[in-house]
Amino acid sequence: MTVSIKIRDYMERSSWIRKMFEQGLELKSKLGAEKVFDFSLGNPNLEPPAKVKQAILEVIEDPRPGKHAYMPNAGLLETREAVASVLSKDHGLKISGNQIIMTCGAGGGLNVALKTLLDEKDEVIILSPYFVEYMFYVNNHNGISKLVSTNEDFTLNLSAIEAAIGAKTKAIILNSPNNPSGRVYNEESLNLLGKILLQAREKYGQPIYILSDEPYSKLVYDGVKVPSIFRAYPHSLLITSYSKDLSLPGERIGFIAVNPQMENGREVTDGLIFCNRILGFVNAPALMQRILPRLQGISVDIREYQKKRDLLAAGLSQAGYSFIKPEGAFYLFPKSPIPDDVLFVQTLLQENILGVPGRGFGTPGHFRLAYCVADRVIEGSLDGFQRAIKKVCN
Ligand SMILES: Cc1ncc(COP(=O)(O)O)c(C=O)c1O
């Protein structure tokens, strides 16, 4: 036996997206990539904005020595201050560079936060549908995931969250805009959640932290805004990255911001910095940190994603699929026309369309389509979507 039993089990359980990816590769090698409509992965298809390349070239050409050296574990102060200055404006709060920790993407940030906060068997509330890695991340740090469903329309089910809170609850992970549903939680629901968590703090004597995972916060459509988690609740960490809004997922750059109103915020911040180090990240990539002060406020052209969303949404609804129109991110999460989402995803596969069954996100009866793909993929897939629904509904 080589790989641990636990990891073998996890690899098996987490394999939906990978399975689809592998089936897609097989199909592509058989038919040619242009004949396969691959909606399986959330890998942004837009190239980073031109200013990213320009900033990288400027940093590389800078003759000053030491740009690749080790640095403080929290990251470069210049970068943290640039991030804090934009956040202060966005949230209407005074946030300083000392409240920012640069991380290896949002995934790195979530692991750092969980490592910092969790004692053995502490509980973390995760809302389904969920980003599949959350449960592994919680387990990485000896926590227990407590799954709570959202409402039918994927809004927060506050009474279910309240019912799930107990003496061992240490944190709740929110993800808005949501992968896979595209839902953005509104201000009222976040304020109400904040009240529930403050009451729980009184009852159980310790704060419950919100880890607000927001890598899609700039990818929002139709004028929707992501409400400030910092204003809704003091014991909150904003965890995000430039993976999606600057199309830099392979560069592993993001940050954690600590709410300036957090009780014992300094201690939590020190813990986060220490955990960034001991998890072996040490610090976030230096070159990426150096380009960021020049790129604050910049993102890919979100109109491109909105166009793709509209194209896919129009085609799917014409074909008779039912779904909540996503307010953000780049995923559509339609209802499977038959209860068995795995079977339906196999039916789509017969049309050379790759999606992911909803059960991979803890929500069977749906399937996920990542529309961060070329327009021709969406256009070319629509007849297939129509045939697939007809096939199963006749
Ligand atoms: C909801 C969610 N959180 C976190 C991540 C990880 O992002 P990063 O690449 O910045 O680690 C992803 C990536 O797809 C995601 O969808």
mmCIF file of C-alpha atoms and ligand atoms in Angstrom:
data_model
loop_
_atom_site.group_PDB
_atom_site.id
_atom_site.type_symbol
_atom_site.label_atom_id
_atom_site.label_comp_id
_atom_site.label_asym_id
_atom_site.label_seq_id
_atom_site.Cartn_x
_atom_site.Cartn_y
_atom_site.Cartn_z
ATOM 1 C CA MET A 1 0.000 0.000 0.000
ATOM 2 C CA THR A 2 1.425 3.388 -0.912
ATOM 3 C CA VAL A 3 -1.091 6.206 -0.889
ATOM 4 C CA SER A 4 -2.962 6.509 2.429
ATOM 5 C CA ILE A 5 -6.429 4.996 2.726
ATOM 6 C CA LYS A 6 -7.898 8.421 3.428
ATOM 7 C CA ILE A 7 -6.358 10.015 0.365
ATOM 8 C CA ARG A 8 -7.336 7.088 -1.861
ATOM 9 C CA ASP A 9 -10.906 7.468 -0.651
ATOM 10 C CA TYR A 10 -10.834 11.239 -1.270
ATOM 11 C CA MET A 11 -9.380 10.809 -4.734
ATOM 12 C CA GLU A 12 -12.248 8.478 -5.559
ATOM 13 C CA ARG A 13 -14.887 10.835 -4.140
ATOM 14 C CA SER A 14 -13.535 13.966 -5.797
ATOM 15 C CA SER A 15 -13.224 12.467 -9.185
ATOM 16 C CA TRP A 16 -16.283 13.825 -11.016
ATOM 17 C CA ILE A 17 -14.629 16.821 -12.604
ATOM 18 C CA ARG A 18 -11.500 14.802 -13.328
ATOM 19 C CA LYS A 19 -13.539 11.948 -14.768
ATOM 20 C CA MET A 20 -15.271 14.328 -17.132
ATOM 21 C CA PHE A 21 -11.957 15.926 -17.978
ATOM 22 C CA GLU A 22 -10.439 12.547 -18.815
ATOM 23 C CA GLN A 23 -13.443 11.441 -20.845
ATOM 24 C CA GLY A 24 -13.156 14.774 -22.647
ATOM 25 C CA LEU A 25 -9.493 14.179 -23.472
ATOM 26 C CA GLU A 26 -10.357 10.771 -24.866
ATOM 27 C CA LEU A 27 -13.179 12.197 -26.940
ATOM 28 C CA LYS A 28 -10.992 15.033 -28.192
ATOM 29 C CA SER A 29 -8.253 12.674 -29.309
ATOM 30 C CA LYS A 30 -10.854 10.538 -31.133
ATOM 31 C CA LEU A 31 -12.923 13.282 -32.763
ATOM 32 C CA GLY A 32 -10.637 16.340 -32.748
ATOM 33 C CA ALA A 33 -10.896 19.114 -30.149
ATOM 34 C CA GLU A 34 -13.182 21.289 -32.285
ATOM 35 C CA LYS A 35 -15.907 18.605 -32.262
ATOM 36 C CA VAL A 36 -16.075 18.415 -28.455
ATOM 37 C CA PHE A 37 -18.000 20.991 -26.393
ATOM 38 C CA ASP A 38 -16.130 21.054 -23.128
ATOM 39 C CA PHE A 39 -17.883 22.841 -20.241
ATOM 40 C CA SER A 40 -16.210 20.781 -17.536
ATOM 41 C CA LEU A 41 -13.485 23.057 -16.125
ATOM 42 C CA GLY A 42 -13.492 26.520 -14.561
ATOM 43 C CA ASN A 43 -10.319 27.504 -16.384
ATOM 44 C CA PRO A 44 -10.820 31.080 -17.678
ATOM 45 C CA ASN A 45 -10.583 31.189 -21.477
ATOM 46 C CA LEU A 46 -9.934 34.958 -21.626
ATOM 47 C CA GLU A 47 -6.288 35.965 -21.729
ATOM 48 C CA PRO A 48 -5.061 38.303 -18.955
ATOM 49 C CA PRO A 49 -5.476 42.034 -19.750
ATOM 50 C CA ALA A 50 -2.573 43.541 -21.775
ATOM 51 C CA LYS A 51 -1.493 45.549 -18.711
ATOM 52 C CA VAL A 52 -0.502 42.298 -16.972
ATOM 53 C CA LYS A 53 2.138 41.528 -19.587
ATOM 54 C CA GLN A 54 3.328 45.128 -19.508
ATOM 55 C CA ALA A 55 3.629 45.040 -15.706
ATOM 56 C CA ILE A 56 5.545 41.738 -15.809
ATOM 57 C CA LEU A 57 7.991 43.173 -18.361
ATOM 58 C CA GLU A 58 8.513 46.301 -16.260
ATOM 59 C CA VAL A 59 9.229 44.264 -13.143
ATOM 60 C CA ILE A 60 11.611 41.952 -14.994
ATOM 61 C CA GLU A 61 13.485 44.913 -16.472
ATOM 62 C CA ASP A 62 13.819 46.672 -13.117
ATOM 63 C CA PRO A 63 17.587 46.514 -12.463
ATOM 64 C CA ARG A 64 17.332 46.626 -8.659
ATOM 65 C CA PRO A 65 18.586 43.377 -7.099
ATOM 66 C CA GLY A 66 16.605 41.086 -4.803
ATOM 67 C CA LYS A 67 13.336 40.880 -6.639
ATOM 68 C CA HIS A 68 13.287 37.086 -6.360
ATOM 69 C CA ALA A 69 14.387 36.976 -2.730
ATOM 70 C CA TYR A 70 12.548 35.681 0.348
ATOM 71 C CA MET A 71 10.378 38.321 1.956
ATOM 72 C CA PRO A 72 8.164 38.690 5.056
ATOM 73 C CA ASN A 73 5.700 35.779 5.177
ATOM 74 C CA ALA A 74 2.729 38.163 4.849
ATOM 75 C CA GLY A 75 4.095 39.515 1.568
ATOM 76 C CA LEU A 76 5.518 42.797 0.310
ATOM 77 C CA LEU A 77 4.239 45.800 2.218
ATOM 78 C CA GLU A 78 3.934 47.845 -0.984
ATOM 79 C CA THR A 79 1.589 45.212 -2.438
ATOM 80 C CA ARG A 80 -0.421 44.797 0.745
ATOM 81 C CA GLU A 81 -0.885 48.548 0.992
ATOM 82 C CA ALA A 82 -2.037 48.782 -2.616
ATOM 83 C CA VAL A 83 -4.580 46.003 -1.967
ATOM 84 C CA ALA A 84 -5.703 47.605 1.303
ATOM 85 C CA SER A 85 -6.215 50.985 -0.297
ATOM 86 C CA VAL A 86 -8.650 49.582 -2.904
ATOM 87 C CA LEU A 87 -10.427 47.456 -0.295
ATOM 88 C CA SER A 88 -10.841 50.477 1.998
ATOM 89 C CA LYS A 89 -12.710 52.273 -0.787
ATOM 90 C CA ASP A 90 -14.786 49.228 -1.750
ATOM 91 C CA HIS A 91 -15.870 48.475 1.825
ATOM 92 C CA GLY A 92 -16.015 52.022 3.172
ATOM 93 C CA LEU A 93 -13.734 51.003 6.072
ATOM 94 C CA LYS A 94 -10.178 51.876 6.989
ATOM 95 C CA ILE A 95 -8.144 48.788 6.099
ATOM 96 C CA SER A 96 -4.359 48.863 6.405
ATOM 97 C CA GLY A 97 -1.649 46.847 4.652
ATOM 98 C CA ASN A 98 -1.061 45.083 7.976
ATOM 99 C CA GLN A 99 -4.483 43.471 7.639
ATOM 100 C CA ILE A 100 -3.585 41.826 4.310
ATOM 101 C CA ILE A 101 -1.732 38.539 3.869
ATOM 102 C CA MET A 102 -0.692 37.655 0.314
ATOM 103 C CA THR A 103 -1.407 33.990 -0.457
ATOM 104 C CA CYS A 104 -0.988 31.314 -3.100
ATOM 105 C CA GLY A 105 -4.431 31.901 -4.605
ATOM 106 C CA ALA A 106 -7.759 31.628 -2.822
ATOM 107 C CA GLY A 107 -7.155 27.903 -2.294
ATOM 108 C CA GLY A 108 -3.935 28.670 -0.433
ATOM 109 C CA GLY A 109 -5.730 31.388 1.533
ATOM 110 C CA LEU A 110 -8.521 29.057 2.627
ATOM 111 C CA ASN A 111 -6.010 26.497 3.870
ATOM 112 C CA VAL A 112 -4.081 29.159 5.761
ATOM 113 C CA ALA A 113 -7.296 30.428 7.380
ATOM 114 C CA LEU A 114 -8.506 26.958 8.377
ATOM 115 C CA LYS A 115 -5.082 25.994 9.704
ATOM 116 C CA THR A 116 -5.073 29.132 11.825
ATOM 117 C CA LEU A 117 -8.559 28.795 13.275
ATOM 118 C CA LEU A 118 -9.369 25.126 13.723
ATOM 119 C CA ASP A 119 -8.802 22.954 16.739
ATOM 120 C CA GLU A 120 -9.220 19.205 16.360
ATOM 121 C CA LYS A 121 -12.860 18.354 15.466
ATOM 122 C CA ASP A 122 -14.027 21.954 15.243
ATOM 123 C CA GLU A 123 -16.936 22.232 12.837
ATOM 124 C CA VAL A 124 -17.064 24.251 9.657
ATOM 125 C CA ILE A 125 -20.391 24.911 7.963
ATOM 126 C CA ILE A 126 -20.292 24.432 4.204
ATOM 127 C CA LEU A 127 -23.247 25.344 2.031
ATOM 128 C CA SER A 128 -24.320 23.093 -0.802
ATOM 129 C CA PRO A 129 -23.942 23.286 -3.682
ATOM 130 C CA TYR A 130 -20.263 23.764 -2.814
ATOM 131 C CA PHE A 131 -16.819 24.019 -4.358
ATOM 132 C CA VAL A 132 -15.700 20.449 -3.961
ATOM 133 C CA GLU A 133 -12.316 21.227 -2.407
ATOM 134 C CA TYR A 134 -13.802 22.777 0.755
ATOM 135 C CA MET A 135 -14.303 19.474 2.508
ATOM 136 C CA PHE A 136 -10.764 18.361 1.787
ATOM 137 C CA TYR A 137 -9.419 21.680 3.015
ATOM 138 C CA VAL A 138 -11.373 21.370 6.270
ATOM 139 C CA ASN A 139 -10.105 17.843 6.712
ATOM 140 C CA ASN A 140 -6.517 18.981 6.019
ATOM 141 C CA HIS A 141 -6.731 20.861 9.305
ATOM 142 C CA ASN A 142 -8.590 18.230 11.325
ATOM 143 C CA GLY A 143 -11.945 19.961 11.163
ATOM 144 C CA ILE A 144 -15.362 18.451 10.519
ATOM 145 C CA SER A 145 -17.463 19.707 7.607
ATOM 146 C CA LYS A 146 -21.132 20.302 8.356
ATOM 147 C CA LEU A 147 -23.150 20.485 5.181
ATOM 148 C CA VAL A 148 -26.165 22.777 4.982
ATOM 149 C CA SER A 149 -28.290 23.110 1.844
ATOM 150 C CA THR A 150 -29.133 26.478 0.382
ATOM 151 C CA ASN A 151 -32.728 27.238 -0.660
ATOM 152 C CA GLU A 152 -34.151 25.956 -3.974
ATOM 153 C CA ASP A 153 -32.994 29.181 -5.634
ATOM 154 C CA PHE A 154 -29.546 28.810 -3.999
ATOM 155 C CA THR A 155 -30.045 31.760 -1.628
ATOM 156 C CA LEU A 156 -28.950 31.391 2.010
ATOM 157 C CA ASN A 157 -31.227 29.167 4.087
ATOM 158 C CA LEU A 158 -30.759 31.084 7.326
ATOM 159 C CA SER A 159 -32.891 28.859 9.524
ATOM 160 C CA ALA A 160 -30.989 25.775 8.343
ATOM 161 C CA ILE A 161 -27.685 27.516 9.074
ATOM 162 C CA GLU A 162 -28.926 28.550 12.516
ATOM 163 C CA ALA A 163 -30.008 24.982 13.239
ATOM 164 C CA ALA A 164 -26.559 23.657 12.249
ATOM 165 C CA ILE A 165 -24.663 25.909 14.672
ATOM 166 C CA GLY A 166 -23.442 24.328 17.890
ATOM 167 C CA ALA A 167 -20.741 24.660 20.527
ATOM 168 C CA LYS A 168 -18.099 23.214 18.151
ATOM 169 C CA THR A 169 -18.876 25.523 15.222
ATOM 170 C CA LYS A 170 -15.794 27.584 14.444
ATOM 171 C CA ALA A 171 -16.408 28.869 10.951
ATOM 172 C CA ILE A 172 -18.704 29.029 7.965
ATOM 173 C CA ILE A 173 -17.445 29.219 4.408
ATOM 174 C CA LEU A 174 -19.426 31.461 2.068
ATOM 175 C CA ASN A 175 -18.776 31.649 -1.645
ATOM 176 C CA SER A 176 -20.464 34.490 -3.476
ATOM 177 C CA PRO A 177 -20.646 34.754 -6.481
ATOM 178 C CA ASN A 178 -21.074 31.034 -6.156
ATOM 179 C CA ASN A 179 -19.420 28.174 -7.952
ATOM 180 C CA PRO A 180 -21.481 26.330 -9.238
ATOM 181 C CA SER A 181 -24.791 28.225 -8.935
ATOM 182 C CA GLY A 182 -23.761 31.769 -9.956
ATOM 183 C CA ARG A 183 -25.789 33.131 -7.017
ATOM 184 C CA VAL A 184 -24.701 36.333 -5.232
ATOM 185 C CA TYR A 185 -25.940 36.522 -1.616
ATOM 186 C CA ASN A 186 -27.727 39.825 -1.051
ATOM 187 C CA GLU A 187 -26.950 42.361 1.643
ATOM 188 C CA GLU A 188 -30.067 41.669 3.675
ATOM 189 C CA SER A 189 -29.336 37.942 3.955
ATOM 190 C CA LEU A 190 -25.707 38.610 4.919
ATOM 191 C CA ASN A 191 -26.788 41.087 7.597
ATOM 192 C CA LEU A 192 -29.254 38.548 8.986
ATOM 193 C CA LEU A 193 -26.568 35.871 8.948
ATOM 194 C CA GLY A 194 -24.289 38.291 10.818
ATOM 195 C CA LYS A 195 -26.968 38.695 13.511
ATOM 196 C CA ILE A 196 -27.383 34.939 13.870
ATOM 197 C CA LEU A 197 -23.630 34.490 14.270
ATOM 198 C CA LEU A 198 -23.379 37.270 16.855
ATOM 199 C CA GLN A 199 -26.159 35.629 18.867
ATOM 200 C CA ALA A 200 -24.276 32.333 18.665
ATOM 201 C CA ARG A 201 -21.158 34.134 19.887
ATOM 202 C CA GLU A 202 -23.110 35.200 22.991
ATOM 203 C CA LYS A 203 -24.499 31.709 23.505
ATOM 204 C CA TYR A 204 -21.294 29.717 23.015
ATOM 205 C CA GLY A 205 -18.725 32.278 24.143
ATOM 206 C CA GLN A 206 -16.513 32.262 21.046
ATOM 207 C CA PRO A 207 -16.784 33.938 17.666
ATOM 208 C CA ILE A 208 -17.756 31.946 14.607
ATOM 209 C CA TYR A 209 -15.682 33.176 11.673
ATOM 210 C CA ILE A 210 -17.011 33.782 8.190
ATOM 211 C CA LEU A 211 -14.483 32.755 5.561
ATOM 212 C CA SER A 212 -15.790 34.609 2.546
ATOM 213 C CA ASP A 213 -14.316 32.978 -0.537
ATOM 214 C CA GLU A 214 -14.696 35.607 -3.257
ATOM 215 C CA PRO A 215 -12.496 34.852 -6.268
ATOM 216 C CA TYR A 216 -15.414 35.732 -8.583
ATOM 217 C CA SER A 217 -16.370 39.013 -6.892
ATOM 218 C CA LYS A 218 -15.518 41.115 -9.951
ATOM 219 C CA LEU A 219 -17.319 38.783 -12.346
ATOM 220 C CA VAL A 220 -20.862 40.035 -11.799
ATOM 221 C CA TYR A 221 -23.498 40.946 -14.361
ATOM 222 C CA ASP A 222 -26.506 43.200 -14.922
ATOM 223 C CA GLY A 223 -25.249 45.754 -12.399
ATOM 224 C CA VAL A 224 -25.254 43.284 -9.473
ATOM 225 C CA LYS A 225 -22.786 44.186 -6.700
ATOM 226 C CA VAL A 226 -21.263 41.812 -4.184
ATOM 227 C CA PRO A 227 -22.179 43.228 -0.747
ATOM 228 C CA SER A 228 -19.369 43.860 1.721
ATOM 229 C CA ILE A 229 -18.901 40.921 4.067
ATOM 230 C CA PHE A 230 -16.854 43.222 6.310
ATOM 231 C CA ARG A 231 -19.834 45.504 6.845
ATOM 232 C CA ALA A 232 -22.170 42.581 7.473
ATOM 233 C CA TYR A 233 -20.121 40.845 10.169
ATOM 234 C CA PRO A 234 -17.005 41.755 12.182
ATOM 235 C CA HIS A 235 -15.457 38.283 12.507
ATOM 236 C CA SER A 236 -14.930 37.845 8.802
ATOM 237 C CA LEU A 237 -11.997 37.068 6.548
ATOM 238 C CA LEU A 238 -12.190 37.952 2.900
ATOM 239 C CA ILE A 239 -10.283 35.371 0.892
ATOM 240 C CA THR A 240 -9.775 35.931 -2.794
ATOM 241 C CA SER A 241 -7.412 35.756 -5.733
ATOM 242 C CA TYR A 242 -6.575 37.122 -9.153
ATOM 243 C CA SER A 243 -7.162 33.701 -10.731
ATOM 244 C CA LYS A 244 -10.437 34.595 -12.362
ATOM 245 C CA ASP A 245 -10.618 38.380 -12.662
ATOM 246 C CA LEU A 246 -7.102 38.732 -14.117
ATOM 247 C CA SER A 247 -7.129 35.208 -15.640
ATOM 248 C CA LEU A 248 -4.002 34.219 -13.691
ATOM 249 C CA PRO A 249 -4.979 30.882 -12.073
ATOM 250 C CA GLY A 250 -1.645 29.246 -12.819
ATOM 251 C CA GLU A 251 0.312 32.043 -11.155
ATOM 252 C CA ARG A 252 -1.153 31.282 -7.683
ATOM 253 C CA ILE A 253 -1.683 34.767 -6.345
ATOM 254 C CA GLY A 254 -4.368 35.983 -3.968
ATOM 255 C CA PHE A 255 -4.803 37.368 -0.485
ATOM 256 C CA ILE A 256 -6.636 37.202 2.823
ATOM 257 C CA ALA A 257 -7.987 40.451 4.266
ATOM 258 C CA VAL A 258 -8.811 40.544 7.969
ATOM 259 C CA ASN A 259 -11.843 42.603 8.953
ATOM 260 C CA PRO A 260 -10.480 45.647 10.833
ATOM 261 C CA GLN A 261 -13.425 45.320 13.250
ATOM 262 C CA MET A 262 -12.560 41.749 14.243
ATOM 263 C CA GLU A 263 -12.169 41.008 17.948
ATOM 264 C CA ASN A 264 -8.527 39.947 18.502
ATOM 265 C CA GLY A 265 -7.834 40.689 14.854
ATOM 266 C CA ARG A 266 -4.103 41.182 15.473
ATOM 267 C CA GLU A 267 -3.768 37.703 16.965
ATOM 268 C CA VAL A 268 -5.683 36.155 14.075
ATOM 269 C CA THR A 269 -3.511 38.057 11.572
ATOM 270 C CA ASP A 270 -0.324 36.855 13.261
ATOM 271 C CA GLY A 271 -1.688 33.304 13.131
ATOM 272 C CA LEU A 272 -2.434 33.628 9.424
ATOM 273 C CA ILE A 273 1.062 34.892 8.670
ATOM 274 C CA PHE A 274 2.611 32.065 10.671
ATOM 275 C CA CYS A 275 0.459 29.448 8.921
ATOM 276 C CA ASN A 276 1.333 30.834 5.486
ATOM 277 C CA ARG A 277 4.882 29.975 6.485
ATOM 278 C CA ILE A 278 4.421 26.581 8.088
ATOM 279 C CA LEU A 279 2.142 25.225 5.410
ATOM 280 C CA GLY A 280 5.194 25.582 3.202
ATOM 281 C CA PHE A 281 3.861 28.394 1.061
ATOM 282 C CA VAL A 282 6.415 30.642 2.858
ATOM 283 C CA ASN A 283 5.177 33.616 0.861
ATOM 284 C CA ALA A 284 3.055 34.187 -2.242
ATOM 285 C CA PRO A 285 4.989 34.336 -5.561
ATOM 286 C CA ALA A 286 7.265 37.377 -5.592
ATOM 287 C CA LEU A 287 6.948 38.375 -9.238
ATOM 288 C CA MET A 288 3.157 38.340 -9.044
ATOM 289 C CA GLN A 289 3.218 40.417 -5.863
ATOM 290 C CA ARG A 290 5.405 42.972 -7.598
ATOM 291 C CA ILE A 291 3.046 43.443 -10.532
ATOM 292 C CA LEU A 292 -0.086 43.862 -8.422
ATOM 293 C CA PRO A 293 0.347 47.489 -7.292
ATOM 294 C CA ARG A 294 0.205 48.418 -11.009
ATOM 295 C CA LEU A 295 -2.934 46.369 -11.625
ATOM 296 C CA GLN A 296 -5.373 47.314 -8.869
ATOM 297 C CA GLY A 297 -8.860 47.959 -10.206
ATOM 298 C CA ILE A 298 -8.164 46.142 -13.477
ATOM 299 C CA SER A 299 -9.950 43.007 -14.616
ATOM 300 C CA VAL A 300 -10.690 41.038 -17.759
ATOM 301 C CA ASP A 301 -13.580 42.405 -19.794
ATOM 302 C CA ILE A 302 -16.551 40.995 -17.901
ATOM 303 C CA ARG A 303 -18.844 41.881 -20.793
ATOM 304 C CA GLU A 304 -17.263 38.909 -22.567
ATOM 305 C CA TYR A 305 -18.434 36.530 -19.850
ATOM 306 C CA GLN A 306 -21.833 38.185 -19.680
ATOM 307 C CA LYS A 307 -22.195 37.632 -23.444
ATOM 308 C CA LYS A 308 -21.321 33.973 -23.030
ATOM 309 C CA ARG A 309 -23.757 33.612 -20.150
ATOM 310 C CA ASP A 310 -26.530 35.177 -22.219
ATOM 311 C CA LEU A 311 -25.770 33.031 -25.242
ATOM 312 C CA LEU A 312 -25.819 29.803 -23.250
ATOM 313 C CA ALA A 313 -28.810 30.827 -21.114
ATOM 314 C CA ALA A 314 -30.879 31.736 -24.190
ATOM 315 C CA GLY A 315 -30.032 28.456 -25.939
ATOM 316 C CA LEU A 316 -30.743 26.335 -22.872
ATOM 317 C CA SER A 317 -34.027 27.972 -22.046
ATOM 318 C CA GLN A 318 -35.160 27.675 -25.659
ATOM 319 C CA ALA A 319 -34.374 23.972 -25.452
ATOM 320 C CA GLY A 320 -36.524 23.701 -22.303
ATOM 321 C CA TYR A 321 -33.920 23.527 -19.508
ATOM 322 C CA SER A 322 -34.720 25.210 -16.236
ATOM 323 C CA PHE A 323 -32.119 27.149 -14.244
ATOM 324 C CA ILE A 324 -31.496 30.263 -12.148
ATOM 325 C CA LYS A 325 -29.847 32.898 -14.318
ATOM 326 C CA PRO A 326 -26.383 33.359 -12.802
ATOM 327 C CA GLU A 327 -25.672 36.787 -11.328
ATOM 328 C CA GLY A 328 -21.927 36.189 -11.306
ATOM 329 C CA ALA A 329 -18.976 33.793 -11.824
ATOM 330 C CA PHE A 330 -18.960 31.762 -15.056
ATOM 331 C CA TYR A 331 -21.064 28.715 -14.319
ATOM 332 C CA LEU A 332 -24.618 27.679 -15.110
ATOM 333 C CA PHE A 333 -26.224 25.073 -12.885
ATOM 334 C CA PRO A 334 -29.388 23.822 -14.615
ATOM 335 C CA LYS A 335 -31.765 21.222 -13.259
ATOM 336 C CA SER A 336 -31.192 17.848 -14.805
ATOM 337 C CA PRO A 337 -34.297 17.045 -16.889
ATOM 338 C CA ILE A 338 -34.257 13.587 -15.255
ATOM 339 C CA PRO A 339 -33.587 12.947 -11.560
ATOM 340 C CA ASP A 340 -30.361 11.035 -12.297
ATOM 341 C CA ASP A 341 -27.835 13.765 -13.066
ATOM 342 C CA VAL A 342 -25.057 11.267 -13.811
ATOM 343 C CA LEU A 343 -27.199 9.573 -16.423
ATOM 344 C CA PHE A 344 -28.064 12.915 -17.949
ATOM 345 C CA VAL A 345 -24.427 13.988 -18.110
ATOM 346 C CA GLN A 346 -23.755 10.701 -19.940
ATOM 347 C CA THR A 347 -26.566 11.605 -22.363
ATOM 348 C CA LEU A 348 -24.879 14.952 -22.987
ATOM 349 C CA LEU A 349 -21.637 13.097 -23.592
ATOM 350 C CA GLN A 350 -23.294 11.237 -26.466
ATOM 351 C CA GLU A 351 -23.697 14.710 -28.004
ATOM 352 C CA ASN A 352 -19.990 15.383 -27.333
ATOM 353 C CA ILE A 353 -20.929 17.835 -24.566
ATOM 354 C CA LEU A 354 -18.998 17.708 -21.286
ATOM 355 C CA GLY A 355 -20.643 18.909 -18.087
ATOM 356 C CA VAL A 356 -20.285 17.838 -14.444
ATOM 357 C CA PRO A 357 -23.041 16.069 -12.445
ATOM 358 C CA GLY A 358 -24.509 18.135 -9.608
ATOM 359 C CA ARG A 359 -23.747 15.408 -7.092
ATOM 360 C CA GLY A 360 -20.079 16.393 -7.481
ATOM 361 C CA PHE A 361 -21.112 19.646 -5.752
ATOM 362 C CA GLY A 362 -23.338 17.997 -3.156
ATOM 363 C CA THR A 363 -26.506 18.764 -5.130
ATOM 364 C CA PRO A 364 -27.764 15.848 -7.218
ATOM 365 C CA GLY A 365 -30.446 16.557 -9.802
ATOM 366 C CA HIS A 366 -28.447 19.386 -11.403
ATOM 367 C CA PHE A 367 -25.426 19.648 -13.656
ATOM 368 C CA ARG A 368 -22.748 22.304 -13.992
ATOM 369 C CA LEU A 369 -21.635 23.996 -17.178
ATOM 370 C CA ALA A 370 -18.539 26.212 -17.028
ATOM 371 C CA TYR A 371 -19.084 28.798 -19.762
ATOM 372 C CA CYS A 372 -15.577 30.289 -19.616
ATOM 373 C CA VAL A 373 -15.108 28.858 -23.114
ATOM 374 C CA ALA A 374 -14.896 30.211 -26.667
ATOM 375 C CA ASP A 375 -18.215 31.436 -28.086
ATOM 376 C CA ARG A 376 -18.009 28.815 -30.828
ATOM 377 C CA VAL A 377 -18.109 26.072 -28.167
ATOM 378 C CA ILE A 378 -21.396 27.467 -26.846
ATOM 379 C CA GLU A 379 -22.837 28.026 -30.320
ATOM 380 C CA GLY A 380 -21.789 24.586 -31.502
ATOM 381 C CA SER A 381 -23.293 22.839 -28.474
ATOM 382 C CA LEU A 382 -26.838 24.174 -28.581
ATOM 383 C CA ASP A 383 -28.296 21.614 -31.010
ATOM 384 C CA GLY A 384 -26.777 18.862 -28.873
ATOM 385 C CA PHE A 385 -28.382 20.264 -25.707
ATOM 386 C CA GLN A 386 -31.693 20.280 -27.531
ATOM 387 C CA ARG A 387 -31.348 16.680 -28.721
ATOM 388 C CA ALA A 388 -30.282 15.494 -25.256
ATOM 389 C CA ILE A 389 -33.320 16.913 -23.452
ATOM 390 C CA LYS A 390 -35.640 15.550 -26.160
ATOM 391 C CA LYS A 391 -34.042 12.140 -25.864
ATOM 392 C CA VAL A 392 -34.615 11.836 -22.111
ATOM 393 C CA CYS A 393 -38.016 13.511 -22.009
ATOM 394 C CA ASN A 394 -39.651 11.435 -24.741
HETATM 395 C C1 LIG B 1 -15.241 28.784 -5.267
HETATM 396 C C2 LIG B 1 -13.791 28.692 -5.512
HETATM 397 N N1 LIG B 1 -12.949 28.938 -4.493
HETATM 398 C C3 LIG B 1 -11.622 28.843 -4.645
HETATM 399 C C4 LIG B 1 -11.080 28.509 -5.863
HETATM 400 C C5 LIG B 1 -9.599 28.397 -5.963
HETATM 401 O O1 LIG B 1 -9.111 29.552 -6.541
HETATM 402 P P1 LIG B 1 -7.551 29.802 -6.688
HETATM 403 O O2 LIG B 1 -7.165 29.358 -8.068
HETATM 404 O O3 LIG B 1 -7.408 31.273 -6.543
HETATM 405 O O4 LIG B 1 -6.885 29.047 -5.633
HETATM 406 C C6 LIG B 1 -11.908 28.236 -6.948
HETATM 407 C C7 LIG B 1 -11.340 27.813 -8.232
HETATM 408 O O5 LIG B 1 -12.004 27.386 -9.146
HETATM 409 C C8 LIG B 1 -13.300 28.330 -6.770
HETATM 410 O O6 LIG B 1 -14.154 28.075 -7.759
#
